Short mmCIF file of C-alpha atoms and ligand atoms in Angstrom, two decimals:
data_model
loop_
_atom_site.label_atom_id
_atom_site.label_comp_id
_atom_site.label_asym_id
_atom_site.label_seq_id
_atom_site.Cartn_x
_atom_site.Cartn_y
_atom_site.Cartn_z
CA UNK A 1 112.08 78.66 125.73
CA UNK A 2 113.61 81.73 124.95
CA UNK A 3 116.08 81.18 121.94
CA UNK A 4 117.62 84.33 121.08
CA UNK A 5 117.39 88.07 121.14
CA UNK A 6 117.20 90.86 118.29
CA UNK A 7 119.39 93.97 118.91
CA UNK A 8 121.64 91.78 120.92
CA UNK A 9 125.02 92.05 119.46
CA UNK A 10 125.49 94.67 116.36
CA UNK A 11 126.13 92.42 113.04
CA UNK A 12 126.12 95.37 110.37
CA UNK A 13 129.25 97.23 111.10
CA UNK A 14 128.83 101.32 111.58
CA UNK A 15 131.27 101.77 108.49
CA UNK A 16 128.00 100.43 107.01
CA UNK A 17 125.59 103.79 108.52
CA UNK A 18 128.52 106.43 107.78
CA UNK A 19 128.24 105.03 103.95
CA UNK A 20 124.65 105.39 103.60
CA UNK A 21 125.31 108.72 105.06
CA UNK A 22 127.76 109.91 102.82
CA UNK A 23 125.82 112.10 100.52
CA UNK A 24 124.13 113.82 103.38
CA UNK A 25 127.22 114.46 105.30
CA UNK A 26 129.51 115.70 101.89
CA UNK A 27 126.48 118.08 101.26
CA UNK A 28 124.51 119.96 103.45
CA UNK A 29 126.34 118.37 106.53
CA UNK A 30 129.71 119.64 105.52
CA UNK A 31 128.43 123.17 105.28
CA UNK A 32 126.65 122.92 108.73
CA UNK A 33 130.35 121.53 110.10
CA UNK A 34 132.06 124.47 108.27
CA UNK A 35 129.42 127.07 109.57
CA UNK A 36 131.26 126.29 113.45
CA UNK A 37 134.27 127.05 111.91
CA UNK A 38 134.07 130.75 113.27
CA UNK A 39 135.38 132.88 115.87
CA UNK A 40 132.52 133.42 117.37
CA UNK A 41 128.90 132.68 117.92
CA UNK A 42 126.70 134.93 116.45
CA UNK A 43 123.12 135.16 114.78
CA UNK A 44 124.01 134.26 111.45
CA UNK A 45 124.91 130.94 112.56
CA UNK A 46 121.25 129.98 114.06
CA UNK A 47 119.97 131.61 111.02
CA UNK A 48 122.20 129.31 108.71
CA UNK A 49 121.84 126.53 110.60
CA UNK A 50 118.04 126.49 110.65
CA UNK A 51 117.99 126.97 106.80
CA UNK A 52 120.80 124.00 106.47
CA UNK A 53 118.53 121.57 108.82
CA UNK A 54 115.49 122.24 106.97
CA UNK A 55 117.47 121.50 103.67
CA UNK A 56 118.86 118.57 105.17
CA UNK A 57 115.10 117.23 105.13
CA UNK A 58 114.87 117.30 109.17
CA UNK A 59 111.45 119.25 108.41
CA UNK A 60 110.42 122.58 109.59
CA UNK A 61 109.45 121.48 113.09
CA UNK A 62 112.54 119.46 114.05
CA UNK A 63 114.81 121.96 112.56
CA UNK A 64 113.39 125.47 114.48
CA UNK A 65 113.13 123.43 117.98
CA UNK A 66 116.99 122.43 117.34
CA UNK A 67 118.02 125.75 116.97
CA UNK A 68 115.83 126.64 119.80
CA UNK A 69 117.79 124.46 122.30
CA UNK A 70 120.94 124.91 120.98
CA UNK A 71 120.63 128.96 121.34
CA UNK A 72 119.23 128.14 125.12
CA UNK A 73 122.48 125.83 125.97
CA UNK A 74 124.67 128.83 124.90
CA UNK A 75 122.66 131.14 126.67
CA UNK A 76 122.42 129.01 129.90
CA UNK A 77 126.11 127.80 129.62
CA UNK A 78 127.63 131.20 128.44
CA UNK A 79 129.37 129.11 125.80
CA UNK A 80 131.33 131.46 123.66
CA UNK A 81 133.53 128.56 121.78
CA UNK A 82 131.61 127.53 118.53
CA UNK A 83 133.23 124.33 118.71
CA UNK A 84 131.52 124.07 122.09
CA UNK A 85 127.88 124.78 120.17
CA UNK A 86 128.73 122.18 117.19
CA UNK A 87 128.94 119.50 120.44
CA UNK A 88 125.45 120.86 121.93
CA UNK A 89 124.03 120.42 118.90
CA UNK A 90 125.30 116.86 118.24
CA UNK A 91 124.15 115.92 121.52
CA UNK A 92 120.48 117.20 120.86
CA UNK A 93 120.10 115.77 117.87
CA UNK A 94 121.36 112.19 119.35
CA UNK A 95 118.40 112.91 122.20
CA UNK A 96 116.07 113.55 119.10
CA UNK A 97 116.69 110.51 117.92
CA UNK A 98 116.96 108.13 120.97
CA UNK A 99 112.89 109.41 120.84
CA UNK A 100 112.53 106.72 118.07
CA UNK A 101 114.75 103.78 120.05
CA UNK A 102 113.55 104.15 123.52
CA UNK A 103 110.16 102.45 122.38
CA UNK A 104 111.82 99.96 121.04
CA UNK A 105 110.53 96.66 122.89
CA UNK A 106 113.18 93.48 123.30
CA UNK A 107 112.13 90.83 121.26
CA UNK A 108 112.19 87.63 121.85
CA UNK A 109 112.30 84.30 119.59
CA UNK A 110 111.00 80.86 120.80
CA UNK A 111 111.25 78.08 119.44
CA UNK A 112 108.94 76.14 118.01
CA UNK A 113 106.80 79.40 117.28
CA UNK A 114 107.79 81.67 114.22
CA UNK A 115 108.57 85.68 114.56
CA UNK A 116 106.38 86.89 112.22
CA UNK A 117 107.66 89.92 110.01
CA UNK A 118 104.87 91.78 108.31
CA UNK A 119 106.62 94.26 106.03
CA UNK A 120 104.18 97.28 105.02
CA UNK A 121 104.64 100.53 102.97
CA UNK A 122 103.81 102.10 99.73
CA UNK A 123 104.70 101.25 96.02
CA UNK A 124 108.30 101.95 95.47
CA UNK A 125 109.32 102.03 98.67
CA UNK A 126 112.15 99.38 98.76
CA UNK A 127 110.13 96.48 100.78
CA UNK A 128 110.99 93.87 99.08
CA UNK A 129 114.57 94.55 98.45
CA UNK A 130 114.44 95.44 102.35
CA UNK A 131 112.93 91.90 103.16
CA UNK A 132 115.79 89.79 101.42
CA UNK A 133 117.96 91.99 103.62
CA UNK A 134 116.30 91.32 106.53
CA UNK A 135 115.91 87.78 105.58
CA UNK A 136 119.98 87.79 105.37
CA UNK A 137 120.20 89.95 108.77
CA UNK A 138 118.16 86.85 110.35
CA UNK A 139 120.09 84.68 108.39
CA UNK A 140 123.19 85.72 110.14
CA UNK A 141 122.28 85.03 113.92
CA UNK A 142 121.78 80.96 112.84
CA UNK A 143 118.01 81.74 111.91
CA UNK A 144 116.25 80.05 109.49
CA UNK A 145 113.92 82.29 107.43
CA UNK A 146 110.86 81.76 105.14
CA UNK A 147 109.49 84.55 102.55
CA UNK A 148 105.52 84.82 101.64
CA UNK A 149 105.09 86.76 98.75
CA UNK A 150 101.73 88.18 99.98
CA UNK A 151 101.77 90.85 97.48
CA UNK A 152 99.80 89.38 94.43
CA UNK A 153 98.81 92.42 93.30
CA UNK A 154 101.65 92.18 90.52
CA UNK A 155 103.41 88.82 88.79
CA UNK A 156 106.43 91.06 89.21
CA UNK A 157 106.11 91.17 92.66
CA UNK A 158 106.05 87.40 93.46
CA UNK A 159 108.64 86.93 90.99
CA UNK A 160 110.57 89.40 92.49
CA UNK A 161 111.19 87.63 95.62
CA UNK A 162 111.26 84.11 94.11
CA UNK A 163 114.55 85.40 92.91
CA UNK A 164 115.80 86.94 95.79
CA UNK A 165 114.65 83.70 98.27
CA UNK A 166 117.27 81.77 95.62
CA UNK A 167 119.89 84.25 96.36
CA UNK A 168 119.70 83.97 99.72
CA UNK A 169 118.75 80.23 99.33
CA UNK A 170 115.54 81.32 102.05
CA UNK A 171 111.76 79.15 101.06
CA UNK A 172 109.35 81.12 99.29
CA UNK A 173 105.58 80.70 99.74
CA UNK A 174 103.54 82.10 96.86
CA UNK A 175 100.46 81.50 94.91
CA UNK A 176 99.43 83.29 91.39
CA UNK A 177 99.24 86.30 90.97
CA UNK A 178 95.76 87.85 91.93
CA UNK A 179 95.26 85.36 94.95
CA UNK A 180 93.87 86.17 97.70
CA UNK A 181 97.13 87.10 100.28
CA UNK A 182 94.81 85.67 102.93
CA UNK A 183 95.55 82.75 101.54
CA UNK A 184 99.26 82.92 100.60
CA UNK A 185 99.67 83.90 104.26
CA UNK A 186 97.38 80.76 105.50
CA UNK A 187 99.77 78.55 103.64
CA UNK A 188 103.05 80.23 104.75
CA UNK A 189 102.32 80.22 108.50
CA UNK A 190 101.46 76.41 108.62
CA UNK A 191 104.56 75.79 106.19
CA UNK A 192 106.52 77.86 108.83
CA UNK A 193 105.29 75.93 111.36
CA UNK A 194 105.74 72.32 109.85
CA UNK A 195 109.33 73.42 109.12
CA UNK A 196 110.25 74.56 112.31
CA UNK A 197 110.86 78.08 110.56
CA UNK A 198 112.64 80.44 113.19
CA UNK A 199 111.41 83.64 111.08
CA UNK A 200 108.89 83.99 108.50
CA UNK A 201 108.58 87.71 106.51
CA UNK A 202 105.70 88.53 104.42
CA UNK A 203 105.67 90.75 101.97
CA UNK A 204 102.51 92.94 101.37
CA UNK A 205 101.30 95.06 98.33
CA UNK A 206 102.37 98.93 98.10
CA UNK A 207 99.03 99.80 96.24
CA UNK A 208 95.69 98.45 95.34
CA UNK A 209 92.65 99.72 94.21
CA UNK A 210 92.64 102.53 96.54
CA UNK A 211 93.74 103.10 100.33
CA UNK A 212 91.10 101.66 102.16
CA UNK A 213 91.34 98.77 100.21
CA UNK A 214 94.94 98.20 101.59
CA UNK A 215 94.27 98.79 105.27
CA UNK A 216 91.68 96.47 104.87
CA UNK A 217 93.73 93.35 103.56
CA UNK A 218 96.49 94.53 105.69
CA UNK A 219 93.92 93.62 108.80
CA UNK A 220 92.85 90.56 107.16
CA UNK A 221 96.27 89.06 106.76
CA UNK A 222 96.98 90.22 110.44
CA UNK A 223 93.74 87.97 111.37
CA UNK A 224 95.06 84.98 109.15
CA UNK A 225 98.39 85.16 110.98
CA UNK A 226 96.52 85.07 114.31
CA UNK A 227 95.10 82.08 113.78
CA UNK A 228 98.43 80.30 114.35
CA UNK A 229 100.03 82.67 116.27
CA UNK A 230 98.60 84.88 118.79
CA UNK A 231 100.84 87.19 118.95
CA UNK A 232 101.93 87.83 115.15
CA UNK A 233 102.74 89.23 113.96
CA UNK A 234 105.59 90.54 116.66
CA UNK A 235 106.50 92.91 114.40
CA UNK A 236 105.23 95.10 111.59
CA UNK A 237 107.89 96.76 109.76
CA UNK A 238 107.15 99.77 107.89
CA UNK A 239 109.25 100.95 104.81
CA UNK A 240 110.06 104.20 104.22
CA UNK A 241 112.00 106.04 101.14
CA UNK A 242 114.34 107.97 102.26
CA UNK A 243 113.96 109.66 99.24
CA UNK A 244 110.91 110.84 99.39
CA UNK A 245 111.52 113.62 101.87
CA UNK A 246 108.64 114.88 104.07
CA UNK A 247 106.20 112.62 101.87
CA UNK A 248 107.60 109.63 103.56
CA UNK A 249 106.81 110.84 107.04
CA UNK A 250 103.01 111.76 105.59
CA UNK A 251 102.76 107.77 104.19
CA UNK A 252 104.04 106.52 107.36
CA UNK A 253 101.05 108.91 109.13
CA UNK A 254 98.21 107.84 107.36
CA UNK A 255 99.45 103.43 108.06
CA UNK A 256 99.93 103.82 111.55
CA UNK A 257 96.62 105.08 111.72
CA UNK A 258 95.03 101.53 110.76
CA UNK A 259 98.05 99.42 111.46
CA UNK A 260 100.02 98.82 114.28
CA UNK A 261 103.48 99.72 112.95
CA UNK A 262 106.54 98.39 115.58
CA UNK A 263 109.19 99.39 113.53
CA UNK A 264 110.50 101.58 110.94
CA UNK A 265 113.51 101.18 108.31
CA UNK A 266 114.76 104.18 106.30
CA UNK A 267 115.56 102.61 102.58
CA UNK A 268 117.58 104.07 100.10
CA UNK A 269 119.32 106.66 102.89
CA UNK A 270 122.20 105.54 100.57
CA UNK A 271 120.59 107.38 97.57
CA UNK A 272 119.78 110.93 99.03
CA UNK A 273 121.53 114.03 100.38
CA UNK A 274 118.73 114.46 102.89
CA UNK A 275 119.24 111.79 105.86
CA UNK A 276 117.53 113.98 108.32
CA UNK A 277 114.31 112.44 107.60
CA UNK A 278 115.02 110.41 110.70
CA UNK A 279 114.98 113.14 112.70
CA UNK A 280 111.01 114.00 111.78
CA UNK A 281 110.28 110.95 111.86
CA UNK A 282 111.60 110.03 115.29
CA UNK A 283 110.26 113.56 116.61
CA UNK A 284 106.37 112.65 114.68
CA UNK A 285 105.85 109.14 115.05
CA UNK A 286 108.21 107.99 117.86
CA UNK A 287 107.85 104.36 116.86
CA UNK A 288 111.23 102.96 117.04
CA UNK A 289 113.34 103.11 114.03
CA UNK A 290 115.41 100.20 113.69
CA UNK A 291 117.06 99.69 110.56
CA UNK A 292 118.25 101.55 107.56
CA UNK A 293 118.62 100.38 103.95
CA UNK A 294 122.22 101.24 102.20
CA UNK A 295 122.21 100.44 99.24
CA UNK A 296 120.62 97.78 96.82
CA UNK A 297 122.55 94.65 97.48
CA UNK A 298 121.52 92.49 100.16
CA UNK A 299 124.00 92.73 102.59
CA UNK A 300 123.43 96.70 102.80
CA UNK A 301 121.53 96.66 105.77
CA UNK A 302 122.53 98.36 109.18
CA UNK A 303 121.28 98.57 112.29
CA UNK A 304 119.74 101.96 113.74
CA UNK A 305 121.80 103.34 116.12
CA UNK A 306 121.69 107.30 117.32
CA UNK A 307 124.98 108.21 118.15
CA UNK A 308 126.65 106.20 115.02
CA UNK A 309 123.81 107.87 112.73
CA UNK A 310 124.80 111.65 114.23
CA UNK A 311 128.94 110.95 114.25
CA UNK A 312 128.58 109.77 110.65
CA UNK A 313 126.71 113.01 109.44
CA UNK A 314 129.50 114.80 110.94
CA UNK A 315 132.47 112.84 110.51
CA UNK A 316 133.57 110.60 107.82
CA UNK A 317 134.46 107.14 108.38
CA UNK A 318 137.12 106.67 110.82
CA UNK A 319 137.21 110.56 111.68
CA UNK A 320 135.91 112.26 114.43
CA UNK A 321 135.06 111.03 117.87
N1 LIG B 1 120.17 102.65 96.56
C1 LIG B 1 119.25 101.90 97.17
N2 LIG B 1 118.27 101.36 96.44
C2 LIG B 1 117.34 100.60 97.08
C3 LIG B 1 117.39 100.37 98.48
N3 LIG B 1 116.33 99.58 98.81
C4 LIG B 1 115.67 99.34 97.66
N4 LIG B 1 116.26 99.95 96.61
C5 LIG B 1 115.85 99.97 95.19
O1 LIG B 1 114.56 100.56 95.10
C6 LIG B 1 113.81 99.98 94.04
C7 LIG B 1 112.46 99.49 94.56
O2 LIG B 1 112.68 98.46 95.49
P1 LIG B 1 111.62 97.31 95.81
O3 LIG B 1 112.22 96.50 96.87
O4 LIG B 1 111.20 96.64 94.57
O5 LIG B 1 110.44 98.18 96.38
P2 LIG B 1 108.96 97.72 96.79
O6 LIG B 1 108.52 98.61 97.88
O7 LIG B 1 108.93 96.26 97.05
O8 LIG B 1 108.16 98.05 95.45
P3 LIG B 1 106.70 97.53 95.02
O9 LIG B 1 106.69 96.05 95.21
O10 LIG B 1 106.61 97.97 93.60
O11 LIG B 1 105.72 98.23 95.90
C8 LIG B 1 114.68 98.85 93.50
O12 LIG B 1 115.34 99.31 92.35
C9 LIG B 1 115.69 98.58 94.61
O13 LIG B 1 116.92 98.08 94.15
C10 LIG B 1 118.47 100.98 99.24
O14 LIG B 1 118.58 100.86 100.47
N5 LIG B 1 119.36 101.72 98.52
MG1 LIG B 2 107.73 94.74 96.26
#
């Protein structure tokens, strides 16, 4: 029976998105506002722009085929207004980004059977921070939620996420460190099961020996899951550091290439003047982007949502539109 939907009914508020975003839009997104502010529309404002996007971290790509519309609308249009442009431009960059949501697939919870979460990405990232968010998110709808620590790679990790399953008073499954996650996972999915767990999230290791070596247990734990559930896990959530500029988009290359990745969060967009990582990413990998991380408390979670994420890099909270 079908219990409940994801992207339903919005639970983060937007005020939450125009936060994260507040670096990026007092930075290089106030210039690129101010840089409309003319009487006209001339050359030096594609060439400015362009140089503003790429700063903004919207890569080289994604920033020259902006510009490229944006001087075809004015063109085709005979706008003259640069007020008139800044709206063209807002309105591309929303259709940029709906190229990351229009994948995304309905999801659907039944009882009886938990959603699997498998949470991937590299060391650093903000996974498991992002879990006990996502735990809370889940939490939120009437969910209950389990956490497998299947990163045993590092006693910090499993501690890590003992303490935040207390916090958000969410089971933890977890086994010493150096087990085999294969295992942890086993355990977790027939816990989930025997507690009628709505959602269970499983957190995986950022770095092992070497690359292949994390693919590879990445498949394995997909296999363990599939044991129980045929379909889990129904979604594999890749981190990414907002951070980390262009490298994030490069990390997130190389894992969808041996996992299938259904969704993407943006962590720490909180901590960086460069939110237009987004923006490559929805262009280069199209899988849909559904959450972003705001901050490090566990509440600071908000939904993805185009037209919020392109108002708030313009306007301020409570301005604009
Ligand atoms: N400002 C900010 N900090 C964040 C956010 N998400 C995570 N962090 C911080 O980033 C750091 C790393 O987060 P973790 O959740 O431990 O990252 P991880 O990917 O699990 O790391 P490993 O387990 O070492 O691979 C911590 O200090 C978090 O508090 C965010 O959205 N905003
Ligand atoms: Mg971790």
């Amino acid at each position: 029976m079908v219990l409940n939907r994801l992207f339903r009914r919005r639970s983060a508020p937007d005020v939450q998105l125009e936060q994260g975003l507040e670096k990026t839009r007092r930075s290089v997104f106030s210039e690129i506002t101010r840089l409309f502010d003319r009487s006209a529309i001339d050359e030096e404002l594609y060439v400015d722009l362009e140089m503003l996007l790429i700063q903004a971290d919207l890569g080289w790509d994604v920033s020259q085929q902006l510009v490229a519309e944006l001087r075809a609308r004015v063109t085709r249009d005979r706008l003259r207004d640069p007020a008139d442009a800044r709206e063209v431009l807002r309105t591309e960059m929303v259709k940029l980004l709906e190229l990351a949501t229009r994948n995304r697939k309905v999801k659907i919870l039944q009882r009886g059977v938990p959603f699997v979460i498998m949470v991937a990405g590299v060391n650093g990232v903000g996974k498991t921070t992002s879990i006990a968010k996502l735990a809370a998110y889940h939490q939120r709808f009437g969910r209950s939620v389990m956490l497998a620590a299947g990163d045993t790679f590092r006693a910090a990790a499993i501690d890590q996420l003992a303490v935040w399953g207390d916090r958000i008073n969410a089971p933890v499954i977890a086994h010493r460190q150096g087990a085999d996650p294969g295992a942890v996972v086993f355990d977790a999915m027939q816990a989930a099961h025997n507690r009628n767990v709505d959602v269970l999230i499983v957190d995986t290791a950022g770095r092992l020996h070497n690359k292949a070596n994390l693919m590879f247990e990445l498949t394995k734990i997909r296999k363990v899951m599939q044991r129980h559930v045929s379909e889990a896990p129904q979604e594999v959530l890749l981190v990414i550091d907002a951070t980390s500029g262009q490298n994030g988009l490069i990390q997130a290359k190389e894992f969808a290439k041996s996992v299938e990745i259904t969704d993407i969060m943006i962590a720490k967009l909180d901590s960086t003047s460069k939110g237009g990582i987004a923006f490559s990413v929805a262009k280069e990998l199209g899988t849909p982007i559904s959450y972003v991380g705001t901050g490090e408390k566990v509440t600071d979670l908000a939904e993805f949502r185009p037209d919020t994420y392109v108002d708030s890099l313009f306007f301020g909270v409570g301005e604009g539109l």
